[in-house]
Coordinates of C-alpha atoms in Angstrom, one line a residue:
M1 CA 20.2 -13.3 -26.7
K2 CA 19.6 -15.9 -25.1
I3 CA 22.1 -15.6 -22.5
L4 CA 19.8 -11.6 -22.4
K5 CA 16.8 -13.6 -21.9
K6 CA 18.4 -15.4 -19.2
I7 CA 19.5 -12.8 -17.2
G8 CA 16.4 -11.1 -17.3
G9 CA 14.8 -14.1 -16.0
I10 CA 17.0 -14.4 -12.4
C11 CA 16.1 -10.7 -12.4
L12 CA 12.7 -11.0 -12.3
M13 CA 12.6 -14.1 -10.5
I14 CA 14.9 -12.1 -7.6
A15 CA 12.2 -9.3 -8.1
A16 CA 9.2 -11.9 -7.2
I17 CA 11.0 -13.4 -4.3
I18 CA 11.2 -9.6 -2.5
L19 CA 8.1 -9.0 -3.5
S20 CA 7.3 -12.3 -1.7
F21 CA 8.6 -11.6 1.0
A22 CA 7.7 -8.1 1.6
V23 CA 4.1 -9.6 1.2
A24 CA 4.3 -12.0 3.4
A25 CA 6.1 -9.6 5.9
T26 CA 3.5 -7.0 5.7
S27 CA 0.6 -9.5 5.6
F28 CA 0.3 -10.6 8.5
K29 CA 0.2 -6.9 10.1
T30 CA -1.9 -5.8 7.7
T31 CA -4.4 -8.7 9.1
F32 CA -4.3 -7.4 13.4
D33 CA -5.4 -3.8 11.5
C34 CA -8.2 -4.7 9.4
I35 CA -9.8 -7.1 12.9
R36 CA -8.5 -3.9 14.8
E37 CA -10.8 -1.9 12.3
I38 CA -13.7 -4.4 12.0
K39 CA -14.2 -3.7 15.3
K40 CA -14.8 -0.4 15.2
N41 CA -18.2 -1.7 12.9
T42 CA -17.7 1.9 11.0
A43 CA -18.3 2.1 7.1
E44 CA -14.5 3.5 7.1
G45 CA -13.2 -0.4 8.7
I46 CA -15.0 -1.7 6.1
G47 CA -13.3 0.3 3.6
Y48 CA -9.9 -0.2 5.0
T49 CA -10.6 -4.4 4.8
L50 CA -12.1 -4.9 1.9
G51 CA -9.0 -2.2 -0.1
S52 CA -5.7 -4.0 2.4
L53 CA -7.2 -7.1 0.9
L54 CA -8.2 -6.3 -2.7
M55 CA -4.3 -5.1 -3.1
I56 CA -2.9 -8.2 -1.1
V57 CA -5.2 -10.9 -3.4
L58 CA -3.9 -8.3 -6.2
I59 CA 0.4 -7.9 -5.7
I60 CA -0.2 -11.9 -5.1
F61 CA -1.5 -12.5 -8.6
L62 CA 1.0 -10.1 -9.9
I63 CA 3.7 -12.4 -8.4
R64 CA 2.4 -15.6 -9.5
F65 CA 2.8 -13.3 -12.6
M66 CA 6.0 -13.3 -12.3
F67 CA 7.3 -16.0 -11.4
K68 CA 5.4 -17.9 -14.4
K69 CA 7.2 -15.6 -16.7
S70 CA 10.8 -16.0 -15.2
L71 CA 10.6 -19.4 -15.3
K72 CA 9.9 -19.5 -18.9
L73 CA 12.9 -16.8 -19.5
I74 CA 15.3 -18.9 -17.6
K75 CA 13.6 -22.0 -19.9
G76 CA 14.6 -20.2 -23.2
Q77 CA 12.3 -22.5 -25.4
T78 CA 12.9 -23.8 -28.8
Q79 CA 11.4 -23.1 -31.4
P80 CA 11.1 -25.6 -34.1
E81 CA 13.1 -25.5 -37.1
D82 CA 11.1 -25.6 -40.3
S83 CA 12.5 -27.7 -43.1
I84 CA 11.2 -28.9 -47.1
D85 CA 9.9 -32.2 -45.9
E86 CA 6.7 -31.4 -43.5
I87 CA 5.5 -29.3 -46.6
G88 CA 2.6 -30.7 -47.8
V89 CA 1.5 -33.1 -45.8

């Protein structure tokens, strides 16, 4: 079971890395598109900009969660064993 958790953690880490590279690559294009839309001074431009920024922030939180979860799976926390001597102390 431990090996499956490590394999799952590694797969999750790889997916998070690929997703982070994709977000980094598209965020520059999105930033320039937002600047172009803002210059038009329309409600559509403001909505496009706010929606784009919100989605980038949500994806960054998703990537952060994926990294944390994958590190937790890879480390494989050991559970402490209860012993009879510790009961009643």
